Coordinates of N, CA and C in Angstrom, one line a residue:
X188 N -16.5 -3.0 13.5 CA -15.8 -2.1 12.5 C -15.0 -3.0 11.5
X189 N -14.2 -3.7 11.7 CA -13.8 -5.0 10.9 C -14.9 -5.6 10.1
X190 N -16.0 -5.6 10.4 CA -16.8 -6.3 9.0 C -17.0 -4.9 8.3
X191 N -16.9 -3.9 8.9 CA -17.4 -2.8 7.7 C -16.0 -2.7 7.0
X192 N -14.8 -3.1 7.7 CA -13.6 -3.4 6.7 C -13.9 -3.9 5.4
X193 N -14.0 -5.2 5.9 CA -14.3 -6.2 5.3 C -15.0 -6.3 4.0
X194 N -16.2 -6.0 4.4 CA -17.2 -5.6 3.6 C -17.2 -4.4 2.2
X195 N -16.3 -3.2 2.2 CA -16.1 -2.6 2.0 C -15.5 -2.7 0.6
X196 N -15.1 -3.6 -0.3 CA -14.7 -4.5 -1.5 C -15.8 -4.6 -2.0
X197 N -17.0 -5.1 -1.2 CA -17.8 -5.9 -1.9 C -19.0 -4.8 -2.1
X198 N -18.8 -4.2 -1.4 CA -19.6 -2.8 -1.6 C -19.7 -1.9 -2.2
X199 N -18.3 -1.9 -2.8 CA -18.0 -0.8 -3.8 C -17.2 -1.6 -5.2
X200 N -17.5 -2.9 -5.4 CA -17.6 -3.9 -6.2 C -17.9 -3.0 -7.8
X201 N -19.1 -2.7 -7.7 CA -19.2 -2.0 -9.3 C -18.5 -1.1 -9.6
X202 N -18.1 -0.1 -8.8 CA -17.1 0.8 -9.0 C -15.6 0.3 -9.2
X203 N -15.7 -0.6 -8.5 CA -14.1 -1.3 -8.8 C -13.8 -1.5 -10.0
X204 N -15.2 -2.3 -10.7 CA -15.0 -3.1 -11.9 C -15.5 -1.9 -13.5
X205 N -16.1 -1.1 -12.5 CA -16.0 0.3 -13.6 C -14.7 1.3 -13.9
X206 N -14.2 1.0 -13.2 CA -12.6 1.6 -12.5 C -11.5 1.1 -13.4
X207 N -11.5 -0.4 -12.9 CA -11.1 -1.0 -14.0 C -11.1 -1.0 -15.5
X208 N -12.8 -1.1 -16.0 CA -12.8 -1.0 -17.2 C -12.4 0.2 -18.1
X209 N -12.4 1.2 -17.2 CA -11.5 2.5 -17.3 C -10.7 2.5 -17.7
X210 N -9.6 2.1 -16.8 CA -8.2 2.1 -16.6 C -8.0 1.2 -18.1
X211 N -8.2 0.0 -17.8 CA -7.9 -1.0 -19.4 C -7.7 -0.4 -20.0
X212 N -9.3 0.8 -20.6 CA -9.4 1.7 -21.8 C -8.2 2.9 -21.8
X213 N -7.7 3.2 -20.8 CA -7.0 4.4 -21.1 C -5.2 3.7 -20.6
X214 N -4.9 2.3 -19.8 CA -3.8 2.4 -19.7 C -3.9 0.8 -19.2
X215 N -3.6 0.1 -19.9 CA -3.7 -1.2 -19.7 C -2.5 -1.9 -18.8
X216 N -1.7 -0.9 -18.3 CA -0.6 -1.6 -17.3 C -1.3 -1.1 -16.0
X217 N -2.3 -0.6 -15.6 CA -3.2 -0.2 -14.3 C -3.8 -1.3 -13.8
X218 N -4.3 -2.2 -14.5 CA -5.7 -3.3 -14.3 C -6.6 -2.9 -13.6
X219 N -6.6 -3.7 -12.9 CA -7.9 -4.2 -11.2 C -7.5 -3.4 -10.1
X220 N -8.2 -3.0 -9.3 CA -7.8 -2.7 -7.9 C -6.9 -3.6 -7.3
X221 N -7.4 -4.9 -7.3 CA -6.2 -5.8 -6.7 C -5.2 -6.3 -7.3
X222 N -4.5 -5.8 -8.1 CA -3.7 -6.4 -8.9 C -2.1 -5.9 -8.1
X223 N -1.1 -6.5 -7.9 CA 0.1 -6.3 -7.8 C 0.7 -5.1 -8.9
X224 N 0.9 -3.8 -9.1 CA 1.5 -3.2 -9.7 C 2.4 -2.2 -8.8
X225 N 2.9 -1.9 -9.4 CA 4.6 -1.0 -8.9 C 4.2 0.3 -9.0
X226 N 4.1 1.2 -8.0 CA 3.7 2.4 -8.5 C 2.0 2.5 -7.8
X227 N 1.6 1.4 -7.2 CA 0.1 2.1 -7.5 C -0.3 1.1 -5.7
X228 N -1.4 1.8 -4.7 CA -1.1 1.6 -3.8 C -2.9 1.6 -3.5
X229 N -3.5 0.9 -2.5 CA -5.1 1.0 -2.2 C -5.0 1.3 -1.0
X230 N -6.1 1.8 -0.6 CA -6.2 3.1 0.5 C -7.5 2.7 1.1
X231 N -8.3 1.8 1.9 CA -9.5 1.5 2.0 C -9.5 2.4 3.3
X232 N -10.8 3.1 3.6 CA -11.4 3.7 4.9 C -12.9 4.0 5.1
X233 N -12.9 3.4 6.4 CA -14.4 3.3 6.8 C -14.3 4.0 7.8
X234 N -15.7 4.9 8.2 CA -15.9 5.8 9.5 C -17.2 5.0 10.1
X235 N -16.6 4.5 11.3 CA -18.2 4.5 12.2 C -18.5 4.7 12.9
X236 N -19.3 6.0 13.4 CA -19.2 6.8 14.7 C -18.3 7.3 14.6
X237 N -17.3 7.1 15.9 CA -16.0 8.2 16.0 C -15.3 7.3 15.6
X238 N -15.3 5.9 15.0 CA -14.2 5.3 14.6 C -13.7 5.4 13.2
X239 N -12.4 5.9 12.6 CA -11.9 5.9 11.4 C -10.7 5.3 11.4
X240 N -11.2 3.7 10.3 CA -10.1 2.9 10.2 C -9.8 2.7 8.7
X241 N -8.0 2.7 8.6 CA -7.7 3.0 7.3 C -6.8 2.0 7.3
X242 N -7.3 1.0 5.8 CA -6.3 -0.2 5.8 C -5.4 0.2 4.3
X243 N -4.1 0.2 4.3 CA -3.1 0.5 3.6 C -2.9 -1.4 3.0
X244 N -3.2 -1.1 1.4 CA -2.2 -2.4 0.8 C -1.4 -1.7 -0.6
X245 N 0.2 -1.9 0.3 CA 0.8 -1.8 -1.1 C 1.9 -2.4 -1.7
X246 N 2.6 -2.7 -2.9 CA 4.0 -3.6 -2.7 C 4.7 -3.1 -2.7
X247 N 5.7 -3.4 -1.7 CA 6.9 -3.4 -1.1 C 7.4 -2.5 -1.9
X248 N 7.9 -2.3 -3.5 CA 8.6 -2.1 -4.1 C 8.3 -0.4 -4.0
X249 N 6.7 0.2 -3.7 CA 6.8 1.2 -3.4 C 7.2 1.8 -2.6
X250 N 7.4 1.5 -1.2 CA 7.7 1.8 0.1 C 9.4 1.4 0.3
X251 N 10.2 0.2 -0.1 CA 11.2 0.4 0.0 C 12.2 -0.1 -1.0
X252 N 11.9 -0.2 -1.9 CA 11.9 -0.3 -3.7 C 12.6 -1.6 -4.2
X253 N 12.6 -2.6 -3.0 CA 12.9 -3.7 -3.9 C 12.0 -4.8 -2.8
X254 N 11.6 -6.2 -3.6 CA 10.5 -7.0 -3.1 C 11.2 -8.9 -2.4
X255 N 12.5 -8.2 -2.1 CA 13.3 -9.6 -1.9 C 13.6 -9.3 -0.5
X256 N 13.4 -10.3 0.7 CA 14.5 -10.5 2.0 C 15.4 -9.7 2.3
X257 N 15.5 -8.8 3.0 CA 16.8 -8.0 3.1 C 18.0 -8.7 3.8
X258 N 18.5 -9.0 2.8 CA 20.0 -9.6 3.6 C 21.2 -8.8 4.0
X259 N 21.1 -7.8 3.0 CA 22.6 -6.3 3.2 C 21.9 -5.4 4.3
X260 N 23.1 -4.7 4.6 CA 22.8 -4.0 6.1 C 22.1 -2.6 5.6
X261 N 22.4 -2.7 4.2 CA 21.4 -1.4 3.5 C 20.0 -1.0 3.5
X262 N 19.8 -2.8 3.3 CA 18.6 -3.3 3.0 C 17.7 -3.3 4.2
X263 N 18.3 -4.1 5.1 CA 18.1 -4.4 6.6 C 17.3 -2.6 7.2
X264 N 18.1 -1.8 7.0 CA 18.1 -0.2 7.8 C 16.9 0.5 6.7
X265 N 16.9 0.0 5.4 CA 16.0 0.7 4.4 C 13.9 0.0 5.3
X266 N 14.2 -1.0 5.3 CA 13.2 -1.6 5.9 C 13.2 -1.3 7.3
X267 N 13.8 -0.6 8.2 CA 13.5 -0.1 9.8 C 13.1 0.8 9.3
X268 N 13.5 1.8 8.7 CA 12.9 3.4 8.4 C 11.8 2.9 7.9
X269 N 11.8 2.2 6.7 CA 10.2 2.3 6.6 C 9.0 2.2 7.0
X270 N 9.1 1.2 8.2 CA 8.6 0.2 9.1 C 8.1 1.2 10.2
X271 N 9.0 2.6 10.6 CA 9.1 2.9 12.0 C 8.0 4.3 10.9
X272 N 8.3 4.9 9.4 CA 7.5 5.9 9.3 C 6.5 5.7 9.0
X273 N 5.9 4.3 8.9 CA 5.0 3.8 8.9 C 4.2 4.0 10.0
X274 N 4.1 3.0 10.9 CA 3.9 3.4 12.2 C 3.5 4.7 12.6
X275 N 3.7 5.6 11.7 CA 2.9 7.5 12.6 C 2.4 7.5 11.1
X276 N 0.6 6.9 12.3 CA -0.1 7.5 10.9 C -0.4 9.3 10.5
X277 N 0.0 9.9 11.7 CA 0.0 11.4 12.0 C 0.5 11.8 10.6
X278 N 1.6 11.3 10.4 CA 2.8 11.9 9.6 C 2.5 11.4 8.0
X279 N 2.0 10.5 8.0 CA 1.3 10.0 6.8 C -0.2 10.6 6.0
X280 N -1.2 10.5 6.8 CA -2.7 10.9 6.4 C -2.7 12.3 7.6
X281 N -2.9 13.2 6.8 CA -3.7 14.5 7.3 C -4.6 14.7 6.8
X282 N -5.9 14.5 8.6 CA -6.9 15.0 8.6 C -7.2 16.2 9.2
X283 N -8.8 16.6 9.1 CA -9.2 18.3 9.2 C -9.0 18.2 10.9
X284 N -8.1 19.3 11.3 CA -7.7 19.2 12.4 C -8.8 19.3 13.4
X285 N -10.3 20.1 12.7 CA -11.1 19.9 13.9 C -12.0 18.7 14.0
X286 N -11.8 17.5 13.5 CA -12.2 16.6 14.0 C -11.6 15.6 14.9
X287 N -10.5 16.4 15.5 CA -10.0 15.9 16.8 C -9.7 14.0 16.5
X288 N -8.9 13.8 15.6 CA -8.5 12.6 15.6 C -7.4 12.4 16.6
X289 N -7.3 10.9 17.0 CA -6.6 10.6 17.7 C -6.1 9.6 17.3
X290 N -4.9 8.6 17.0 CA -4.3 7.5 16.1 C -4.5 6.3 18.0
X291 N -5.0 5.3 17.3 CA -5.4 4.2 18.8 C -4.7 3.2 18.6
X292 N -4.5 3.1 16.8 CA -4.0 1.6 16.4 C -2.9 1.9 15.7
X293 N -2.0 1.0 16.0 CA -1.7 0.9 14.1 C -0.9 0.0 14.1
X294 N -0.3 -0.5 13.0 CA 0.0 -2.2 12.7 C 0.6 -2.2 11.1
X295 N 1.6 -2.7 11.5 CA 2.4 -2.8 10.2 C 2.6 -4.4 9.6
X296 N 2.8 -5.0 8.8 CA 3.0 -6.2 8.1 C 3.6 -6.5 6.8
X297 N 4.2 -7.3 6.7 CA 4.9 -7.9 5.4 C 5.8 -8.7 6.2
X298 N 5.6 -9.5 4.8 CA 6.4 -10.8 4.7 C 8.4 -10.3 5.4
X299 N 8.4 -9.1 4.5 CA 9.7 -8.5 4.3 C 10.3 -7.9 5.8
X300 N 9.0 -8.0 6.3 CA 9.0 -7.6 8.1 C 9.3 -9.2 9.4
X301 N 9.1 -10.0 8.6 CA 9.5 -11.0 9.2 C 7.9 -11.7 10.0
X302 N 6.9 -11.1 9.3 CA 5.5 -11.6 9.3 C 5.2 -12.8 8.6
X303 N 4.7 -13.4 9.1 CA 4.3 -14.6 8.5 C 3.0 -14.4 7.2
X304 N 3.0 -14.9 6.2 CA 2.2 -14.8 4.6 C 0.9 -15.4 5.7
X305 N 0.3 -14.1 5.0 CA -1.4 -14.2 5.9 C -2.5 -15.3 4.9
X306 N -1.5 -15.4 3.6 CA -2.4 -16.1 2.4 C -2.4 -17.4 3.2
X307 N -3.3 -17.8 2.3 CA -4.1 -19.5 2.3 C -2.7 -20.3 1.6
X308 N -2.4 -19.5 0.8 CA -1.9 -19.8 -0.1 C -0.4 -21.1 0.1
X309 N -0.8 -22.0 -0.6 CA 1.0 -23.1 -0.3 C 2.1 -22.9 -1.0
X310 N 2.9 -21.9 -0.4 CA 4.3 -21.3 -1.3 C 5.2 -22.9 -1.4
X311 N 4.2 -24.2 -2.2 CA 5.3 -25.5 -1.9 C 6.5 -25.1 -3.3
X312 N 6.3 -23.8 -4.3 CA 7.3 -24.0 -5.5 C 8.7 -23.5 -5.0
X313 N 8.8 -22.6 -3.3 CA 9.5 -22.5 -3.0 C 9.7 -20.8 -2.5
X314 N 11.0 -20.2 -2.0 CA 11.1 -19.0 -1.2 C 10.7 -18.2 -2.9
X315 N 11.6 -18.6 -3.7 CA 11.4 -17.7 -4.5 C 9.9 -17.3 -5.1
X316 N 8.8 -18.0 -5.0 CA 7.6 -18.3 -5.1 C 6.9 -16.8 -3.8
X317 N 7.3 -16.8 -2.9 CA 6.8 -16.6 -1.4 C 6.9 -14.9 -1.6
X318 N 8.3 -14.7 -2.1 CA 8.7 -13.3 -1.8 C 8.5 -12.8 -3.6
X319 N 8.2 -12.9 -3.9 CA 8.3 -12.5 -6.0 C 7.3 -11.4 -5.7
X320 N 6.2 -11.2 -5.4 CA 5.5 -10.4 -5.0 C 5.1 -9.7 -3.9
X321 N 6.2 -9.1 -2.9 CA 6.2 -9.0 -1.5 C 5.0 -7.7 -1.5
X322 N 4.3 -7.4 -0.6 CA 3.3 -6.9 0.0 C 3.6 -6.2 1.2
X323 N 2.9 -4.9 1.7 CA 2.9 -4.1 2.6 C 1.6 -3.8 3.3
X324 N 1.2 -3.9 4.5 CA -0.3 -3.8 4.9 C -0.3 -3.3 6.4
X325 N -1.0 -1.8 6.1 CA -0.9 -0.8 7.0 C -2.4 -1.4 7.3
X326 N -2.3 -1.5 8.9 CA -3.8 -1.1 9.3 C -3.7 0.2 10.6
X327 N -4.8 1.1 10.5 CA -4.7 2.1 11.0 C -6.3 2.8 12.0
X328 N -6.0 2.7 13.3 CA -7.2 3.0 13.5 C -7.0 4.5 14.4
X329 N -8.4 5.6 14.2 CA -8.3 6.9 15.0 C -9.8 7.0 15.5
X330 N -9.8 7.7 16.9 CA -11.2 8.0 17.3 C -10.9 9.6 17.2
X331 N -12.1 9.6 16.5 CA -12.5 11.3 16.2 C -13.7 12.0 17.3
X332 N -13.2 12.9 17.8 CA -14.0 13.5 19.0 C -15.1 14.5 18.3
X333 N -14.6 14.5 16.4 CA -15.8 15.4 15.9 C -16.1 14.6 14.7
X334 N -16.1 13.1 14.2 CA -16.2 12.9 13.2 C -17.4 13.5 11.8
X335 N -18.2 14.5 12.4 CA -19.1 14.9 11.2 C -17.9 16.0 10.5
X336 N -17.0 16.6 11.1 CA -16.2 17.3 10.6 C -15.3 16.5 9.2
X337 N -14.7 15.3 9.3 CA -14.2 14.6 8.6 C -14.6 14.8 6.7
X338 N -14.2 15.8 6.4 CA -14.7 16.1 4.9 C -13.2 16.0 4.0
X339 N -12.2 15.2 4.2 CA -11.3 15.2 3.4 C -10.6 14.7 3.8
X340 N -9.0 13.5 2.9 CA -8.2 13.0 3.6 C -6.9 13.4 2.8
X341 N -6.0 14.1 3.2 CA -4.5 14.6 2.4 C -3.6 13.6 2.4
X342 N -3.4 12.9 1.5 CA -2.6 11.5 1.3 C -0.3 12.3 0.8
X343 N -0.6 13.7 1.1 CA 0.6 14.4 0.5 C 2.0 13.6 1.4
X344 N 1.5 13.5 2.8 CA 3.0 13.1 3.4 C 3.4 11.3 2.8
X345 N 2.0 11.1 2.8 CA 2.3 9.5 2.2 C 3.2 9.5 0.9
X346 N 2.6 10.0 -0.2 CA 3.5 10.4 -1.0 C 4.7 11.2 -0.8
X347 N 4.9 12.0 -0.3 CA 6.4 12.1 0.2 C 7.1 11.7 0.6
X348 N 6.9 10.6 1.7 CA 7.3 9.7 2.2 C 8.0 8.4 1.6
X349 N 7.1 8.5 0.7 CA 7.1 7.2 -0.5 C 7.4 7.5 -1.6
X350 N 8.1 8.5 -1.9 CA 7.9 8.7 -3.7 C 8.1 7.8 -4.9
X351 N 8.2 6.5 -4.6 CA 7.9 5.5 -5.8 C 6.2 5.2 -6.0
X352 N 5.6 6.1 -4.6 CA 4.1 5.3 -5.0 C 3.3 6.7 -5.9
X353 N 2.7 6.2 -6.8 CA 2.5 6.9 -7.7 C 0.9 7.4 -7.8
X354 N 0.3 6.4 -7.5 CA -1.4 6.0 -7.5 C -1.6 5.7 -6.1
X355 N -3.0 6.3 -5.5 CA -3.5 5.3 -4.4 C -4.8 5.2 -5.2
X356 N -5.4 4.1 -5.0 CA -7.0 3.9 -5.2 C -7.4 4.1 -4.2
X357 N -8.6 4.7 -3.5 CA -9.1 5.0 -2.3 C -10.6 4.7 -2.3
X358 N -10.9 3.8 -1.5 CA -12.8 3.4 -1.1 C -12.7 4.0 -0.2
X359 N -14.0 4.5 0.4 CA -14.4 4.7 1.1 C -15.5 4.2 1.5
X360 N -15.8 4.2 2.9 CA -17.3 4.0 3.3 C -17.7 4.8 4.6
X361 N -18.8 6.0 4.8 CA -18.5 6.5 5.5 C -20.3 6.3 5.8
X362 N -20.8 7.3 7.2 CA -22.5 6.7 7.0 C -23.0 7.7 5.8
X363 N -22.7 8.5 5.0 CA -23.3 9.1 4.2 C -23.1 9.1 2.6
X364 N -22.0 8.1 2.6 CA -21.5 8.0 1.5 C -20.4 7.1 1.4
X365 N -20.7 6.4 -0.1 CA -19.7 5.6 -0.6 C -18.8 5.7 -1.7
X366 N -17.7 5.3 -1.9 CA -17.1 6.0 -3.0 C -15.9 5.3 -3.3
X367 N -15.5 5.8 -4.9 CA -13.8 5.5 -4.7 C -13.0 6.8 -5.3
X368 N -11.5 6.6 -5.1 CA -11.1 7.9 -6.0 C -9.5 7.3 -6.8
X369 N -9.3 7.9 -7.2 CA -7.6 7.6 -7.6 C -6.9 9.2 -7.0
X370 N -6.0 9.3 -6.1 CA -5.2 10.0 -6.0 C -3.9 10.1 -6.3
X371 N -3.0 11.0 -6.6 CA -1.5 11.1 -7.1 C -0.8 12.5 -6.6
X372 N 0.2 11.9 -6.7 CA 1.2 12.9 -5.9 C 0.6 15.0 -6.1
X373 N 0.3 15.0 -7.4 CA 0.1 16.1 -8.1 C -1.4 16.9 -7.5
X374 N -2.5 15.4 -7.1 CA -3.8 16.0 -6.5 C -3.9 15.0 -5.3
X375 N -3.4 15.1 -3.9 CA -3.0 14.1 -3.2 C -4.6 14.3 -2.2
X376 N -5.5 14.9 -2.5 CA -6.7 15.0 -1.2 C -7.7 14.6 -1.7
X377 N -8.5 13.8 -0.7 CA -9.7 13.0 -1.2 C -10.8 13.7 -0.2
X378 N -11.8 14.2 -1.3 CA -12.4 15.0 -0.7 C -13.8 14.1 -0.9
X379 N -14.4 14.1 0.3 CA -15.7 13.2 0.5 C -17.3 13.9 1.8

């Protein structure tokens, strides 16, 4: 299931970069799917068999609205809550109740979590270098006891949850279909 993760960029590669060319044309502060922007969040999910895994990347600044180390006790408690309503993917993605999902995994990360930078990358210019773009990365796994039922994913509590995030890009890969979408607070279901 991890290489169908994986894979799943490279798969939906032309759509990304049609997506893109989109976006340029109509709003030039959107870019790329991978680009670091404030407000806008990627949603990757693959189904195989009964397995449905959903990898969450977004920055920080959506989820708990600033992208620096929390040093104040503000900051400190803003980042537990986030951290902990993270963790229930239940409460986040609603799926069609008759495909008997079940949540098996789930896995939270950031730098801002006291995770170590998964990059290659050599922060030698320094902390301020490390954290200037802090990152959030949900990984999320469910076994579905009816996966052919799986015809929709309601991203509404995530956005509630979060209301600085404004966009999710969403791929999918499922066995019948490939796809991407952009959802928003206003049309929060991705229907596939």
């Amino acid at each position: 299931m991890r290489r169908l993760l994986l894979a799943l960029p490279f798969a939906l590669m032309p759509l990304a970069a049609a997506q893109a060319a989109d976006e340029h044309d109509h709003d030039h502060e959107h870019g790329s799917l991978g680009a670091h922007v404030h407000g806008v969040a990627r949603l990757d999910m693959a189904l195989d068999g009964r397995t449905l895994e959903l990898e969450l990347d977004t920055p920080a600044m959506n989820i708990v609205g600033f992208e620096h180390p929390a040093t104040t006790a503000a900051d400190k408690m803003t980042l537990a809550l986030a951290k902990e309503t993270l963790l229930k993917p239940h409460a986040l993605f609603s799926l069609p109740e008759g495909a008997g999902c079940t949540a098996t995994k789930q896995r939270v990360e950031s730098t801002l979590f006291g995770d170590k930078d998964d990059d290659d990358h050599d922060h030698a210019d320094g902390d301020a270098a490390e954290h200037e773009h802090s990152e959030i990365h949900g990984h999320y796994q469910f076994t579905c006891s009816a996966p052919n039922v799986l015809n929709k994913l309601d991203l509404t509590q995530l956005f509630k949850s979060f209301p600085a995030t404004q966009t999710i890009q969403v791929q999918l890969v499922t066995p019948k279909r490939q796809m991407g979408a952009e959802v928003r607070p206003s049309n929060p279901v991705v229907k596939f």
